[in-house]
PDB file of C-alpha atoms in Angstrom:
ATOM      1  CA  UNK S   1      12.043   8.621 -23.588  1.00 56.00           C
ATOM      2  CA  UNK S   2       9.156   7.347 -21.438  1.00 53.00           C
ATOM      3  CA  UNK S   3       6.913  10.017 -19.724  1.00 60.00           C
ATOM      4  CA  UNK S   4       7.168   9.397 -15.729  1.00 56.00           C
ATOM      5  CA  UNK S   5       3.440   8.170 -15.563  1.00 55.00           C
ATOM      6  CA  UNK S   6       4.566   5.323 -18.140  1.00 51.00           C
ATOM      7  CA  UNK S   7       7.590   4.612 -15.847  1.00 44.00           C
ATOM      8  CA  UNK S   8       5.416   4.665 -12.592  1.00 53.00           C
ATOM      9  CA  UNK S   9       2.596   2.357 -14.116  1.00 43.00           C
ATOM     10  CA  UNK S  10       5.438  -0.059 -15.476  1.00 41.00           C
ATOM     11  CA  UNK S  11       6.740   0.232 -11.542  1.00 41.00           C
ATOM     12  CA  UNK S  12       3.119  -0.278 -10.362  1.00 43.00           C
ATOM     13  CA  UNK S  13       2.201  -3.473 -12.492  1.00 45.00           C
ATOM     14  CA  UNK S  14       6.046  -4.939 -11.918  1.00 47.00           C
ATOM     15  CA  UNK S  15       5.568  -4.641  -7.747  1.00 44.00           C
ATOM     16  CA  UNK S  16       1.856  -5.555  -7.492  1.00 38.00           C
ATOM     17  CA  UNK S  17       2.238  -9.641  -8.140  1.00 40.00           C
ATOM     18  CA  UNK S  18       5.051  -8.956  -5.671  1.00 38.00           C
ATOM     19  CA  UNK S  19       2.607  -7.704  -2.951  1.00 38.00           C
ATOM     20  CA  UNK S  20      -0.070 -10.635  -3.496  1.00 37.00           C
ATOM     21  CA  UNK S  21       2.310 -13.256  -2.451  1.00 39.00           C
ATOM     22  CA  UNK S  22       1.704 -14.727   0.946  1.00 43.00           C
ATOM     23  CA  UNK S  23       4.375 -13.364   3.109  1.00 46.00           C
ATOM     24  CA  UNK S  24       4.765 -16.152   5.434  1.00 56.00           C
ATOM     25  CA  UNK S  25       4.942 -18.721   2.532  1.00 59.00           C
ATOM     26  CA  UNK S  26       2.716 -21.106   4.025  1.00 68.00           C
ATOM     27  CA  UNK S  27       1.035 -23.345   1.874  1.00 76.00           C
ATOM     28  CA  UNK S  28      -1.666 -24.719   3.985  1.00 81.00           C
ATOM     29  CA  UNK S  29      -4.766 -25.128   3.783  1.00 87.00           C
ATOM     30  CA  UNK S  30      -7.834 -23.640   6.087  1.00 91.00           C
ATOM     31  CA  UNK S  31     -11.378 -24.439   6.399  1.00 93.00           C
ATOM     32  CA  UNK S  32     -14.902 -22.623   7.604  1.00 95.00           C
ATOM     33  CA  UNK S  33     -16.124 -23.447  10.797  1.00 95.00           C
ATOM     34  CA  UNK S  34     -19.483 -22.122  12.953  1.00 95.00           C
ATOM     35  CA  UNK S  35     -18.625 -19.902  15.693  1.00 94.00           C
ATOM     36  CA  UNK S  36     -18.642 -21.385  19.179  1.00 95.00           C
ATOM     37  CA  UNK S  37     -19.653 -18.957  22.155  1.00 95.00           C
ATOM     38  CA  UNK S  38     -18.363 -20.833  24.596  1.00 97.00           C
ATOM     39  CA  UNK S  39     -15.222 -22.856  25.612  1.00 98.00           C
ATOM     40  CA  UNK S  40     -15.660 -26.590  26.432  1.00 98.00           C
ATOM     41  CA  UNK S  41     -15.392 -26.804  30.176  1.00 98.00           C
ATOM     42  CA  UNK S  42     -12.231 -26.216  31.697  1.00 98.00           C
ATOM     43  CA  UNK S  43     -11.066 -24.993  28.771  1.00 98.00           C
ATOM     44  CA  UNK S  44     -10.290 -21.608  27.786  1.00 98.00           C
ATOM     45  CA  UNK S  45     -11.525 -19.703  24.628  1.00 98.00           C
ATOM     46  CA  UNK S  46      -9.317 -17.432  22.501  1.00 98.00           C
ATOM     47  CA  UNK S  47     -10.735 -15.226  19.525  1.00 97.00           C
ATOM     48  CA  UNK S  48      -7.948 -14.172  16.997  1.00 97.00           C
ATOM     49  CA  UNK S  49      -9.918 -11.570  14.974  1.00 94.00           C
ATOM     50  CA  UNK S  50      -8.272 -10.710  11.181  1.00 90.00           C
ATOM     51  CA  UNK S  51      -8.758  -6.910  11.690  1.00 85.00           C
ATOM     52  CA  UNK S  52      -5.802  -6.252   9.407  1.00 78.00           C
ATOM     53  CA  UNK S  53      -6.057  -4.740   5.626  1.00 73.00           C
ATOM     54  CA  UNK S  54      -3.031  -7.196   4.444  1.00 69.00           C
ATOM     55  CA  UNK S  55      -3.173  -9.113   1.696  1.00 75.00           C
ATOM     56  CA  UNK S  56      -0.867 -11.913   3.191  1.00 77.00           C
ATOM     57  CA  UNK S  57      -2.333 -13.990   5.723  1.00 86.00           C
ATOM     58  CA  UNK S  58      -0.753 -13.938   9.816  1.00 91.00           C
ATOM     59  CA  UNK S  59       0.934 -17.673  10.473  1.00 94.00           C
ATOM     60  CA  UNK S  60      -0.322 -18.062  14.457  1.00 96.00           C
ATOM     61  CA  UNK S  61       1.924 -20.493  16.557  1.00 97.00           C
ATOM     62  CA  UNK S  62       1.728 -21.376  20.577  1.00 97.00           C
ATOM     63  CA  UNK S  63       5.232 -20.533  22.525  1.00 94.00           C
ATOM     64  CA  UNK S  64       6.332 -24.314  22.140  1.00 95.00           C
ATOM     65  CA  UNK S  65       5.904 -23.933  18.197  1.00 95.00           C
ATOM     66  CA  UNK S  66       3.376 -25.111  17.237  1.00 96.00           C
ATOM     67  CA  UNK S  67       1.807 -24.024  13.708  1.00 96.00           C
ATOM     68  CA  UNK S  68      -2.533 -22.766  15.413  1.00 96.00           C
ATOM     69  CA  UNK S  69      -3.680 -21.090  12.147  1.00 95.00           C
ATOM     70  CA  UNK S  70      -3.011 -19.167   8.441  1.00 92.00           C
ATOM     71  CA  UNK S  71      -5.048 -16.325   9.070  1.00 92.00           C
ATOM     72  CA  UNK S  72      -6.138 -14.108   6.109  1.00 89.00           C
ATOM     73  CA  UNK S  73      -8.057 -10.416   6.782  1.00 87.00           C
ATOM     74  CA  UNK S  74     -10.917  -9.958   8.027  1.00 89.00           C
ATOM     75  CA  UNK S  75     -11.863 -13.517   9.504  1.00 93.00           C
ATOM     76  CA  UNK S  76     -11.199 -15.151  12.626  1.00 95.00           C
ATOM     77  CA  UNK S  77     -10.062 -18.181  14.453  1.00 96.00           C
ATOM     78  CA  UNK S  78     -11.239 -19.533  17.721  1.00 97.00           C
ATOM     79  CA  UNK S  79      -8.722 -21.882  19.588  1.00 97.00           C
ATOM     80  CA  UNK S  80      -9.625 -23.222  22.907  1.00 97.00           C
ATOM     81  CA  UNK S  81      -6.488 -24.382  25.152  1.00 96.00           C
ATOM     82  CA  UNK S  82      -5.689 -25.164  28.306  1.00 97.00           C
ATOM     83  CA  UNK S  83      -5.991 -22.842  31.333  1.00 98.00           C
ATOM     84  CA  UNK S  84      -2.501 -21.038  32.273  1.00 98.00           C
ATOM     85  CA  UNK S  85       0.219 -18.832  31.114  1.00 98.00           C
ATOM     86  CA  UNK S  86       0.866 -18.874  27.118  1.00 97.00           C
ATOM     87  CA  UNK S  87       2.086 -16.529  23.864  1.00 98.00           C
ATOM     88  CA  UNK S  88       1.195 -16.468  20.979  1.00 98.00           C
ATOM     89  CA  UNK S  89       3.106 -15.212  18.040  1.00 97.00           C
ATOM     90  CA  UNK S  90       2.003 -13.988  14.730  1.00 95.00           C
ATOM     91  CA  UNK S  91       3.822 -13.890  11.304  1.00 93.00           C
ATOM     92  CA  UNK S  92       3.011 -11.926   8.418  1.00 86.00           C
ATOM     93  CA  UNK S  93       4.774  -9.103   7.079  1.00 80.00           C
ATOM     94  CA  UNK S  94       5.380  -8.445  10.371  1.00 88.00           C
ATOM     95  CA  UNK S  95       5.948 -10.305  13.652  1.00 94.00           C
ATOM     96  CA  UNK S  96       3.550  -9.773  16.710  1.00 95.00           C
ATOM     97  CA  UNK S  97       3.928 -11.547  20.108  1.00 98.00           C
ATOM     98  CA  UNK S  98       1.289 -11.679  22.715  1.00 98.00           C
ATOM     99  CA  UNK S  99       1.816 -13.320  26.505  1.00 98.00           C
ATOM    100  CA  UNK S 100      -1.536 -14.606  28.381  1.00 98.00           C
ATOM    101  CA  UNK S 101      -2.668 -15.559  31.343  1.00 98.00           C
ATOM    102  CA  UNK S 102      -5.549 -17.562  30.789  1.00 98.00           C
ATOM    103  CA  UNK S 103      -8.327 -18.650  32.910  1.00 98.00           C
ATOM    104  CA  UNK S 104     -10.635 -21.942  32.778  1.00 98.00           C
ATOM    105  CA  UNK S 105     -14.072 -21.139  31.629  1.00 98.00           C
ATOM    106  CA  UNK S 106     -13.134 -17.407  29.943  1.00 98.00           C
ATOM    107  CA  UNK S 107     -13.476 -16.210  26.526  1.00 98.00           C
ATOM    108  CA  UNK S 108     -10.453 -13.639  25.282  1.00 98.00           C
ATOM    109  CA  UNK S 109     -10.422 -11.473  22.541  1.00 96.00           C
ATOM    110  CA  UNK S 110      -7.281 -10.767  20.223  1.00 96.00           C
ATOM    111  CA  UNK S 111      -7.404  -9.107  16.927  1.00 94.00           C
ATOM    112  CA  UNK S 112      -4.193  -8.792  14.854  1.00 93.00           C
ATOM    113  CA  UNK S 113      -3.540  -5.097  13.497  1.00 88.00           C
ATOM    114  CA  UNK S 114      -1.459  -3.219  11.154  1.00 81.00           C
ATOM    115  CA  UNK S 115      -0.766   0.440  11.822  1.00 76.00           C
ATOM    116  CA  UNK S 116       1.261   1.857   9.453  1.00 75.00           C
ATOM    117  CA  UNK S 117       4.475  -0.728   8.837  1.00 79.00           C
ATOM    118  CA  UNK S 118       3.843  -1.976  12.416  1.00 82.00           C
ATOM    119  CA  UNK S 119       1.786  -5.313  13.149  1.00 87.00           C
ATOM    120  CA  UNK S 120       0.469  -5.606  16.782  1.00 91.00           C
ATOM    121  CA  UNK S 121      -1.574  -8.230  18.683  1.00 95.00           C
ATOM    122  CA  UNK S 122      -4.713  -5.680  20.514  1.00 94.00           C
ATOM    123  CA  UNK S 123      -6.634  -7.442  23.357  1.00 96.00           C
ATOM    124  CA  UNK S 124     -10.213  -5.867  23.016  1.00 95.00           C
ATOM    125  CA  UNK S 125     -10.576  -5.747  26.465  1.00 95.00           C
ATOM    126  CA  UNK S 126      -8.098  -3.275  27.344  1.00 96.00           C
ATOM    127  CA  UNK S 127      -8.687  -1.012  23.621  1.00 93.00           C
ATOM    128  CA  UNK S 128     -12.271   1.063  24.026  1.00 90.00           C
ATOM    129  CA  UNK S 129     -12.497   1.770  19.967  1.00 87.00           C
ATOM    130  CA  UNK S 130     -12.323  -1.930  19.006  1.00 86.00           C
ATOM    131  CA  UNK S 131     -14.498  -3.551  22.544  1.00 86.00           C
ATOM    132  CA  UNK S 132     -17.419  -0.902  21.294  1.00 90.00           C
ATOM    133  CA  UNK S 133     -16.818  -2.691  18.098  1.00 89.00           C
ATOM    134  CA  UNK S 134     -15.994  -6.159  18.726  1.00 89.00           C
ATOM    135  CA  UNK S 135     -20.175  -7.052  18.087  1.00 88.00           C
ATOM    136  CA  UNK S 136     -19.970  -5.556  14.602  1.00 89.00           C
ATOM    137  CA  UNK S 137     -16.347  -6.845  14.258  1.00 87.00           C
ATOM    138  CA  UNK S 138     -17.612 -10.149  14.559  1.00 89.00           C
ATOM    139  CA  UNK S 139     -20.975  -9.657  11.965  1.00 88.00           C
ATOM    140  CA  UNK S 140     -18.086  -9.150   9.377  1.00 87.00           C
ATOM    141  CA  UNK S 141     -16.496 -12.067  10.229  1.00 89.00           C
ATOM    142  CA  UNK S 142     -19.313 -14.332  10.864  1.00 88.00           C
ATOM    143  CA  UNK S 143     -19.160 -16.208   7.321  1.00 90.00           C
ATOM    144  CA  UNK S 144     -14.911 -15.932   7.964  1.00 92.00           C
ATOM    145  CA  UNK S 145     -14.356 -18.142  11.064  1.00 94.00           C
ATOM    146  CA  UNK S 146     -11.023 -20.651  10.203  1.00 94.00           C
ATOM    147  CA  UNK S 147      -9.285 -23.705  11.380  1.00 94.00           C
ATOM    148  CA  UNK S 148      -6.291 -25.101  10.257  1.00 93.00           C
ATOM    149  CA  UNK S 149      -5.991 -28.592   8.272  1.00 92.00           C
ATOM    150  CA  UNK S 150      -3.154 -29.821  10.342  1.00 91.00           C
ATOM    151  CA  UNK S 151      -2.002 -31.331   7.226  1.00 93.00           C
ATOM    152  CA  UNK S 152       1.297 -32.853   5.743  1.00 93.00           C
ATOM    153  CA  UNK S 153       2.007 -28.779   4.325  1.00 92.00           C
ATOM    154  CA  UNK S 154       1.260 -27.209   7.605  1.00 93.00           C
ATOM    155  CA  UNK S 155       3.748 -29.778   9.257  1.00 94.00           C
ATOM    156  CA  UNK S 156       6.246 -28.826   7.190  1.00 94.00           C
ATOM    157  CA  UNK S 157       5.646 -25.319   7.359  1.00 94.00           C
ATOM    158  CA  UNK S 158       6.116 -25.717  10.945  1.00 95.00           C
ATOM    159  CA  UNK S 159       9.125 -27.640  11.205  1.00 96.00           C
ATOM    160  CA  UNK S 160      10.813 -24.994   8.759  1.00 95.00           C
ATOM    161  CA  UNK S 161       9.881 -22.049  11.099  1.00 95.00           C
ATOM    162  CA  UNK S 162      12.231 -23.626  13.848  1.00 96.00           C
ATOM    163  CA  UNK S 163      14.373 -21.370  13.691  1.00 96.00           C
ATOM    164  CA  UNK S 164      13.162 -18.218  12.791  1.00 96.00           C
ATOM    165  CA  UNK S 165      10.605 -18.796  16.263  1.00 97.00           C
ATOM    166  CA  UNK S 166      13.383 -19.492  18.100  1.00 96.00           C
ATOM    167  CA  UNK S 167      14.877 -16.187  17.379  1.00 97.00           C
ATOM    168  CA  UNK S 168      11.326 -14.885  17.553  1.00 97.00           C
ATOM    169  CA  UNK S 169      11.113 -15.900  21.164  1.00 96.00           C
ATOM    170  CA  UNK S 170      14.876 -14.757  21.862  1.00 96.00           C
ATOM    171  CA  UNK S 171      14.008 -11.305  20.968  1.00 96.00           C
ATOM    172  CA  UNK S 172      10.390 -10.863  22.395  1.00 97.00           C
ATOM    173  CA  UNK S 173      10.085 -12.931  25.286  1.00 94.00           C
ATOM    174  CA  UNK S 174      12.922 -10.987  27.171  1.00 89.00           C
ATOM    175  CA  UNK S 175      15.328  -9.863  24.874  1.00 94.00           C
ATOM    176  CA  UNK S 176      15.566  -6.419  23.462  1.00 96.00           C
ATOM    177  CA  UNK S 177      12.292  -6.392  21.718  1.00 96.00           C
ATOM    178  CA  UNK S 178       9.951  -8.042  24.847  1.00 96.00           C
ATOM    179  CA  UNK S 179       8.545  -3.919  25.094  1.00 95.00           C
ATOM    180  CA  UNK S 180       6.786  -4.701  22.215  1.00 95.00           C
ATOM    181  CA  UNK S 181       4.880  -8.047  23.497  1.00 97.00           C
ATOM    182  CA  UNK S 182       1.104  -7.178  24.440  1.00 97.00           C
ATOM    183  CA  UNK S 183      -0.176  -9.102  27.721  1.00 98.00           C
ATOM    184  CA  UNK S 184      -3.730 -10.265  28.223  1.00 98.00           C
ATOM    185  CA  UNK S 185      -4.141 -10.120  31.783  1.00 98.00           C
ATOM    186  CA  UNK S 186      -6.454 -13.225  33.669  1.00 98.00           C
ATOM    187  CA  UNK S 187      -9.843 -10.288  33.682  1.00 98.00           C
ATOM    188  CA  UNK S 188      -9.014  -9.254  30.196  1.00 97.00           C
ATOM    189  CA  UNK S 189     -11.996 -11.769  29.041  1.00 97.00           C
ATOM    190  CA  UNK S 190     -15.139 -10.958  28.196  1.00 93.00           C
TER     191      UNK S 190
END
């Protein structure tokens, strides 16, 4: 008979590998990029910081679908768009769903965050604890800033996530789970 320790360490060792797999099953790939301070003009800027302690990295897309970024924790994408009304939806081991209403010119600040089995998008602006951090935030991340290689992998991963956005966007973006969407107002910049 094994002693429970034996039986929990055999448990522990068997799940682990399970837990490093990337969630979203993306198989893209992402490369380093300087920080910009500023969106080009006209444009809007949008920081998506990593906060999160997961070991599986958050698949961004826009409303209409399309695949923005495969971010892992503790880094940070920028994405400049176009001024106007948008979402944004993250994947991981959870699902997040953030609406926006962006203005030309302005630089927002998002930062994906697990609490507990629950995966949020925060906008810093309207959170005191993480705008008095978003400067040191942002030191961590500094060498962790990410774009995606809109490669022949990440078009595939996008096409196959059809679906599962479409009933993404059912659900959150006025169906029985659109409580849970965050909404970055047009003064929610920095």
């Amino acid at each position: 008979m094994m002693k429970k320790s034996s039986v929990r360490l055999l448990l522990y060792l068997g799940i682990l590998p399970l837990l490093l797999l990337p969630v979203n099953g993306a198989d893209t790939r992402i490369t380093k990029v300087a920080r910009i301070d500023l969106p080009p003009k006209g444009k809007v800027l949008v920081n998506i910081h990593g906060t999160f302690r997961d070991l599986v990295r958050y698949a961004i897309f826009g409303e209409d679908g399309t695949f923005l970024m495969d971010l892992p924790q503790h880094s940070e994408c920028q994405l400049t768009c176009e001024p106007g009304t948008k979402s944004f939806i993250a994947i991981g081991s959870n699902v997040a769903v953030v609406t926006a209403d962006l203005v030309a010119d302005k630089v927002y600040d998002l930062a994906i965050d697990r609490q507990g089995f629950s995966t949020k998008f925060v906008i810093l602006a309207q959170d005191p604890k993480y705008r008095k951090n978003l400067e040191s935030i942002e030191k961590k991340e500094k060498d962790n800033i990410f774009t995606l290689e809109r490669d022949e992998a990440a078009v595939k991963f996008e096409a196959a996530q059809k679906e599962r956005l479409l009933a993404i966007k059912s659900d959150f973006l006025g169906g029985k789970k659109s409580g849970r969407v965050a909404r970055l107002g047009k003064d929610d910049c920095r």
